[in-house]
Amino acid sequence: MDHAADAFRTDLMTITRFVLNEQSKHPESRGDFSILLSHIVLGCKFVCAAVNKAGLAKLIGLAGETNVQGEEQKKLDVLSNEVFVKALVSSGRTCILVSEEDEEAIFVEPSKRGKYCVVFDPLDGSSNIDCGVSIGTIFGIYMLKDGGESRLEDVLQPGKNMLAAGYCMYGSSCTLVLSTGSGVNGFTLDPSLGEFILTHPDIKIPKKGKIYSVNEGNAKNWDGPTAKFVEKCKFPKDGSPAKSLRYIGSMVADVHRTLLYGGVFLYPADKKSPNGKLRVLYEVFPMSFLMEQAGGQSFTGKERALDLVPKKIHERSPIFLGSYDDVEEIKALYAAEEKA
Ligand code: FDP
């Protein structure tokens, strides 16, 4: 990419223009999906601004405490949830919302109801908030199953039924990565314009990577195949170079790096957490959807992650996702264990 020329580009592909272009490929479309996405984008911009101000706010005693006017300040994750719930409901295009922050699913009142169900984690990687490390919002979108009354089953669908998925990373820049089921595209927020601009068109993950990403502090509780895979990454027996370890502990940031550089991100099951840690609906599914759309794979240790049928909205699952060949190796280790 010619960055110098790029800096003076005058024909900008904004996310709105991109989504409208996609919409025009479906003449029957009434624009509902584009409207829904524009509300998600608004939520991302709001949270990005709040994240950028958070450190500063803390300096003057704001975040999570009482401000100079004696008003209680909301924690960033609570604030982000409120922003997304309000943005989604006011779009008039949603019927069920599942948020990491809310115990129960939200059923949108009839006057504001639409046909889409949105599952999301408004601010993932919350243990990184206070030290200013990259965090993000993750979302997935389903269509109401039979167009009638909305029921909880409408969000308990396998990930392969998602119409779209994405995340927004609040890092050194604010990056929104989106798939509507035909490839993956990345947009960077230009703060001077307040617009997300297409900067990473048609992202493809390298077929094999040089990085593995896992919380190795859990190693003593891992099962055989996970332990064998990580051992192979560090001490390959086939003459290939050892992989590098990178682990931020913020899923959006770790997955974003994996998508761009290749390699594998894993949050496996262990003896203490037999279902792993990450949530199926708003972590495992959206990220698996993006990985597959970028040419990678995603596996639970038993099956293709997107085939999983969740029984509860906050269910967890082990997850191995990333470059096609790396995940293939993990699948082979689990298959061998099953055979044995
Ligand atoms: P966090 O607990 O900071 O909110 O599911 C949440 C998550 O972060 C992911 O973003 C991250 O990948 C993972 O948990 C980190 O877990 P560990 O601290 O156990 O490594």
Coordinates of C-alpha atoms and ligand atoms in Angstrom, one line a residue:
M1 CA 0.0 0.0 0.0
D2 CA 1.3 3.5 -0.8
H3 CA 0.8 5.2 2.5
A4 CA 2.0 8.6 1.3
A5 CA -0.5 8.6 -1.5
D6 CA -3.1 7.1 0.8
A7 CA -2.8 10.0 3.2
F8 CA -4.1 12.4 0.5
R9 CA -6.8 10.1 -0.9
T10 CA -9.9 12.0 -1.8
D11 CA -12.2 9.1 -2.7
L12 CA -12.9 7.6 0.7
M13 CA -14.7 4.3 1.1
T14 CA -16.6 5.0 4.4
I15 CA -18.3 2.1 6.1
T16 CA -21.7 3.7 5.3
R17 CA -20.8 3.8 1.6
F18 CA -19.4 0.2 1.8
V19 CA -22.6 -1.1 3.4
L20 CA -24.9 0.7 0.9
N21 CA -22.8 -0.7 -2.0
E22 CA -23.3 -4.2 -0.5
Q23 CA -27.0 -3.5 -0.1
S24 CA -27.4 -2.5 -3.7
K25 CA -26.4 -6.0 -4.6
H26 CA -29.7 -7.1 -3.1
P27 CA -32.4 -5.2 -5.0
E28 CA -35.1 -6.7 -2.7
S29 CA -33.4 -5.1 0.4
R30 CA -35.3 -2.4 2.2
G31 CA -32.2 -1.1 4.0
D32 CA -33.1 -2.4 7.4
F33 CA -29.7 -4.2 7.8
S34 CA -27.8 -1.0 6.8
I35 CA -29.8 1.0 9.4
L36 CA -29.0 -1.6 12.1
L37 CA -25.3 -1.5 11.2
S38 CA -25.2 2.3 11.3
H39 CA -26.5 2.2 14.9
I40 CA -23.8 -0.4 15.8
V41 CA -21.2 2.0 14.2
L42 CA -22.6 4.9 16.3
G43 CA -22.2 2.8 19.5
C44 CA -18.6 2.0 18.6
K45 CA -17.8 5.6 18.0
F46 CA -19.3 6.6 21.3
V47 CA -17.4 3.9 23.2
C48 CA -14.2 4.8 21.4
A49 CA -14.5 8.4 22.6
A50 CA -15.3 7.2 26.2
V51 CA -12.3 4.8 26.2
N52 CA -10.0 7.6 25.0
K53 CA -11.2 9.9 27.8
A54 CA -11.2 7.3 30.5
G55 CA -7.6 7.6 31.7
L56 CA -7.9 11.4 31.7
A57 CA -11.1 11.2 33.6
K58 CA -9.6 9.1 36.3
L59 CA -6.8 11.7 36.7
I60 CA -9.5 14.1 37.9
G61 CA -11.2 11.5 40.0
L62 CA -14.1 10.5 37.7
A63 CA -14.3 6.9 36.5
G64 CA -16.4 4.8 38.7
E65 CA -16.3 7.4 41.4
T66 CA -18.0 10.6 42.3
N67 CA -17.3 13.7 40.2
V68 CA -16.8 17.3 41.3
Q69 CA -20.6 17.9 41.0
G70 CA -21.1 14.9 43.4
E71 CA -22.6 12.8 40.6
E72 CA -21.9 9.1 40.5
Q73 CA -19.8 8.2 37.4
K74 CA -20.6 5.0 35.5
K75 CA -17.9 2.4 35.0
L76 CA -16.8 2.1 31.3
D77 CA -18.3 -1.3 30.8
V78 CA -21.7 -0.3 32.3
L79 CA -21.7 2.9 30.2
S80 CA -20.8 0.9 27.0
N81 CA -23.6 -1.5 27.6
E82 CA -26.1 1.3 28.1
V83 CA -24.9 3.0 24.9
F84 CA -25.2 -0.2 22.8
V85 CA -28.6 -1.2 24.2
K86 CA -30.0 2.3 23.5
A87 CA -28.4 2.5 20.0
L88 CA -29.8 -1.0 19.1
V89 CA -33.3 -0.5 20.4
S90 CA -33.6 3.0 18.8
S91 CA -32.6 1.5 15.5
G92 CA -36.1 0.1 15.4
R93 CA -34.6 -3.0 13.7
T94 CA -34.0 -5.3 16.6
C95 CA -36.2 -7.7 18.6
I96 CA -33.9 -9.6 21.0
L97 CA -30.6 -8.4 22.5
V98 CA -28.2 -10.5 24.4
S99 CA -25.4 -8.6 26.2
E100 CA -22.6 -10.0 28.3
E101 CA -23.5 -7.4 30.9
D102 CA -27.1 -8.5 31.3
E103 CA -28.2 -11.7 33.0
E104 CA -31.4 -11.9 30.9
A105 CA -32.0 -11.4 27.2
I106 CA -33.7 -8.1 26.4
F107 CA -37.0 -8.4 24.4
V108 CA -37.6 -5.1 22.5
E109 CA -41.0 -3.6 23.0
P110 CA -43.4 -4.1 20.1
S111 CA -43.5 -0.4 18.9
K112 CA -39.7 -0.5 18.4
R113 CA -39.4 -4.1 17.2
G114 CA -37.6 -5.2 14.1
K115 CA -36.5 -8.6 12.7
Y116 CA -32.8 -8.8 13.9
C117 CA -31.4 -10.3 17.1
V118 CA -28.0 -8.9 18.2
V119 CA -25.7 -10.7 20.6
F120 CA -22.8 -8.6 21.9
D121 CA -20.1 -7.9 24.5
P122 CA -20.1 -4.1 24.8
L123 CA -16.6 -4.0 26.3
D124 CA -14.6 -7.2 26.1
G125 CA -11.2 -7.5 27.9
S126 CA -12.4 -5.5 30.9
S127 CA -9.4 -6.4 33.1
N128 CA -7.3 -4.3 30.7
I129 CA -9.4 -1.2 31.0
D130 CA -7.6 0.4 33.9
C131 CA -4.1 0.1 32.4
G132 CA -5.1 1.5 28.9
V133 CA -4.5 -1.8 27.0
S134 CA -6.6 -2.5 23.9
I135 CA -10.1 -3.6 24.5
G136 CA -13.1 -4.0 22.2
T137 CA -16.8 -4.6 21.4
I138 CA -17.8 -7.9 19.8
F139 CA -21.1 -8.4 18.0
G140 CA -23.1 -11.0 16.0
I141 CA -26.4 -10.6 14.2
Y142 CA -29.1 -13.2 13.6
M143 CA -32.4 -12.9 11.8
L144 CA -35.6 -13.9 13.7
K145 CA -36.2 -17.6 12.8
D146 CA -39.8 -17.5 11.4
G147 CA -40.6 -13.8 11.4
G148 CA -43.3 -14.1 14.0
E149 CA -43.1 -13.6 17.8
S150 CA -39.5 -13.3 19.1
R151 CA -38.5 -16.2 21.4
L152 CA -35.3 -17.1 23.2
E153 CA -34.7 -19.9 20.7
D154 CA -34.1 -17.1 18.1
V155 CA -30.8 -16.4 19.7
L156 CA -29.9 -20.0 20.6
Q157 CA -29.0 -20.7 17.0
P158 CA -25.7 -22.1 15.8
G159 CA -23.1 -19.6 14.8
K160 CA -23.2 -20.6 11.2
N161 CA -26.7 -19.0 11.1
M162 CA -25.3 -15.6 11.8
L163 CA -25.9 -13.0 9.1
A164 CA -23.0 -10.8 10.2
A165 CA -20.4 -10.5 12.9
G166 CA -17.7 -8.1 13.8
Y167 CA -15.7 -6.3 16.4
C168 CA -14.4 -2.9 17.1
M169 CA -11.0 -2.6 18.7
Y170 CA -10.2 0.4 20.9
G171 CA -6.4 0.5 20.6
S172 CA -3.7 2.7 19.1
S173 CA -6.3 3.4 16.5
C174 CA -10.0 2.4 16.5
T175 CA -10.6 -0.4 14.1
L176 CA -13.9 -2.0 13.1
V177 CA -13.7 -5.4 11.4
L178 CA -16.9 -6.7 9.8
S179 CA -18.2 -9.6 7.8
T180 CA -21.6 -9.8 6.3
G181 CA -20.9 -13.3 5.1
S182 CA -18.8 -12.6 2.0
G183 CA -15.3 -11.9 3.2
V184 CA -13.9 -9.7 6.0
N185 CA -13.2 -6.0 5.8
G186 CA -11.5 -3.7 8.2
F187 CA -12.2 0.0 8.7
T188 CA -10.2 2.5 10.7
L189 CA -11.8 5.5 12.4
D190 CA -10.5 8.8 11.1
P191 CA -11.0 11.0 14.1
S192 CA -10.8 14.2 12.0
L193 CA -13.8 13.0 9.9
G194 CA -15.6 10.9 12.5
E195 CA -15.9 8.2 9.9
F196 CA -14.7 4.7 9.6
I197 CA -12.7 4.4 6.4
L198 CA -11.9 1.1 4.6
T199 CA -8.2 0.4 5.3
H200 CA -8.1 -3.4 5.3
P201 CA -10.1 -4.7 2.3
D202 CA -10.8 -8.4 2.0
I203 CA -8.7 -9.6 4.9
K204 CA -7.3 -13.1 4.5
I205 CA -5.5 -14.9 7.3
P206 CA -2.1 -16.5 6.4
K207 CA -2.6 -20.3 5.9
K208 CA 0.0 -21.0 8.6
G209 CA 1.3 -18.7 11.3
K210 CA 4.4 -18.2 13.4
I211 CA 2.5 -17.1 16.6
Y212 CA 0.5 -19.0 19.3
S213 CA -1.5 -17.0 21.8
V214 CA -2.7 -18.6 25.1
N215 CA -2.7 -18.0 28.8
E216 CA 0.1 -20.4 29.7
G217 CA -0.5 -19.8 33.4
N218 CA -3.3 -22.4 33.1
A219 CA -1.0 -25.1 31.6
K220 CA -1.0 -27.4 34.6
N221 CA -4.7 -28.0 34.2
W222 CA -4.7 -28.5 30.4
D223 CA -5.8 -31.7 28.7
G224 CA -3.4 -33.8 26.6
P225 CA -4.0 -32.4 23.1
T226 CA -3.7 -28.8 24.2
A227 CA -0.5 -29.5 26.1
K228 CA 0.9 -31.4 23.1
F229 CA 0.1 -28.6 20.7
V230 CA 1.7 -25.9 22.8
E231 CA 4.8 -28.2 23.3
K232 CA 5.0 -28.6 19.5
C233 CA 4.8 -24.8 19.1
K234 CA 7.8 -24.4 21.4
F235 CA 9.8 -27.5 20.5
P236 CA 8.9 -28.5 16.9
K237 CA 10.3 -31.9 16.0
D238 CA 10.0 -31.5 12.2
G239 CA 12.8 -28.9 11.9
S240 CA 10.4 -26.0 11.5
P241 CA 11.2 -22.9 13.7
A242 CA 9.5 -22.5 17.1
K243 CA 6.5 -20.2 17.2
S244 CA 6.5 -16.9 19.1
L245 CA 4.2 -16.5 22.1
R246 CA 2.0 -13.3 22.2
Y247 CA -0.8 -13.0 24.7
I248 CA -2.5 -9.7 25.5
G249 CA -5.4 -11.2 27.5
S250 CA -7.9 -9.1 25.6
M251 CA -9.7 -11.3 23.1
V252 CA -10.4 -8.6 20.5
A253 CA -6.7 -7.6 20.4
D254 CA -5.4 -11.2 20.4
V255 CA -7.8 -12.2 17.6
H256 CA -7.1 -9.1 15.6
R257 CA -3.4 -9.8 15.6
T258 CA -4.1 -13.4 14.7
L259 CA -6.3 -12.4 11.8
L260 CA -3.7 -10.0 10.4
Y261 CA -0.4 -11.9 11.1
G262 CA -1.7 -15.5 11.3
G263 CA -1.1 -18.2 13.9
V264 CA -3.5 -19.5 16.5
F265 CA -5.4 -18.1 19.5
L266 CA -6.7 -20.6 22.1
Y267 CA -8.7 -20.5 25.2
P268 CA -8.9 -24.3 25.9
A269 CA -10.8 -26.3 28.5
D270 CA -8.9 -27.1 31.6
K271 CA -9.5 -29.1 34.8
K272 CA -10.9 -26.1 36.6
S273 CA -13.0 -24.8 33.7
P274 CA -14.2 -27.8 31.6
N275 CA -16.0 -25.5 29.2
G276 CA -13.2 -22.9 29.0
K277 CA -13.8 -19.3 29.7
L278 CA -15.1 -17.6 26.6
R279 CA -18.8 -17.1 25.9
V280 CA -20.3 -18.9 22.9
L281 CA -22.8 -16.3 21.7
Y282 CA -20.8 -13.1 21.8
E283 CA -17.2 -14.2 21.8
V284 CA -16.7 -17.6 20.2
F285 CA -19.3 -17.3 17.4
P286 CA -18.5 -13.8 16.1
M287 CA -14.8 -14.5 16.1
S288 CA -15.2 -17.9 14.5
F289 CA -17.5 -16.4 11.8
L290 CA -14.8 -13.8 11.0
M291 CA -12.0 -16.5 11.0
E292 CA -13.8 -18.7 8.6
Q293 CA -14.7 -15.8 6.4
A294 CA -11.0 -14.9 6.3
G295 CA -10.0 -18.4 5.3
G296 CA -9.1 -19.7 8.7
Q297 CA -10.8 -22.3 11.0
S298 CA -12.3 -22.4 14.4
F299 CA -12.6 -25.6 16.6
T300 CA -14.0 -26.3 20.0
G301 CA -11.9 -29.5 20.7
K302 CA -14.9 -31.5 19.6
E303 CA -16.4 -29.8 16.5
R304 CA -16.4 -26.9 14.2
A305 CA -17.2 -24.0 16.5
L306 CA -20.0 -22.5 14.3
D307 CA -21.9 -25.9 14.4
L308 CA -22.4 -25.6 18.2
V309 CA -26.0 -25.2 19.3
P310 CA -26.0 -23.1 22.5
K311 CA -28.6 -24.1 25.2
K312 CA -28.1 -21.0 27.3
I313 CA -27.4 -17.4 26.4
H314 CA -24.2 -17.1 28.5
E315 CA -22.9 -20.6 27.8
R316 CA -19.1 -21.0 27.4
S317 CA -16.9 -23.1 25.1
P318 CA -13.3 -24.0 24.6
I319 CA -12.0 -22.4 21.5
F320 CA -9.0 -22.8 19.1
L321 CA -9.0 -20.4 16.2
G322 CA -6.7 -19.0 13.5
S323 CA -4.7 -20.1 10.5
Y324 CA -6.1 -23.1 8.6
D325 CA -3.1 -25.3 8.9
D326 CA -2.4 -24.6 12.6
V327 CA -6.0 -25.4 13.6
E328 CA -5.8 -28.5 11.4
E329 CA -2.9 -29.7 13.6
I330 CA -5.0 -29.1 16.7
K331 CA -7.9 -31.1 15.2
A332 CA -5.5 -34.0 14.4
L333 CA -4.3 -34.1 18.1
Y334 CA -7.8 -34.2 19.4
A335 CA -8.8 -36.9 16.8
A336 CA -5.7 -39.0 17.8
E337 CA -6.7 -38.7 21.5
E338 CA -10.3 -39.8 20.8
K339 CA -9.0 -42.8 18.8
A340 CA -6.7 -43.8 21.7
Ligands
FDP1 P1 -11.5 -10.2 30.5 O1 -11.6 -11.3 31.5 O2 -10.4 -9.2 30.8 O3 -12.8 -9.5 30.3 O4 -13.8 -13.0 28.2 C1 -13.1 -12.0 28.7 C2 -11.6 -12.0 28.5 O5 -11.1 -10.8 29.1 C3 -11.1 -12.0 27.0 O6 -11.2 -10.8 26.4 C4 -9.8 -12.5 27.2 O7 -9.3 -13.2 26.0 C5 -9.8 -13.5 28.3 O8 -11.0 -13.1 29.1 C6 -8.6 -13.5 29.2 O9 -8.7 -14.4 30.2 P2 -7.5 -14.8 31.2 O10 -7.3 -13.6 32.0 O11 -8.0 -16.0 31.9 O12 -6.3 -15.1 30.3

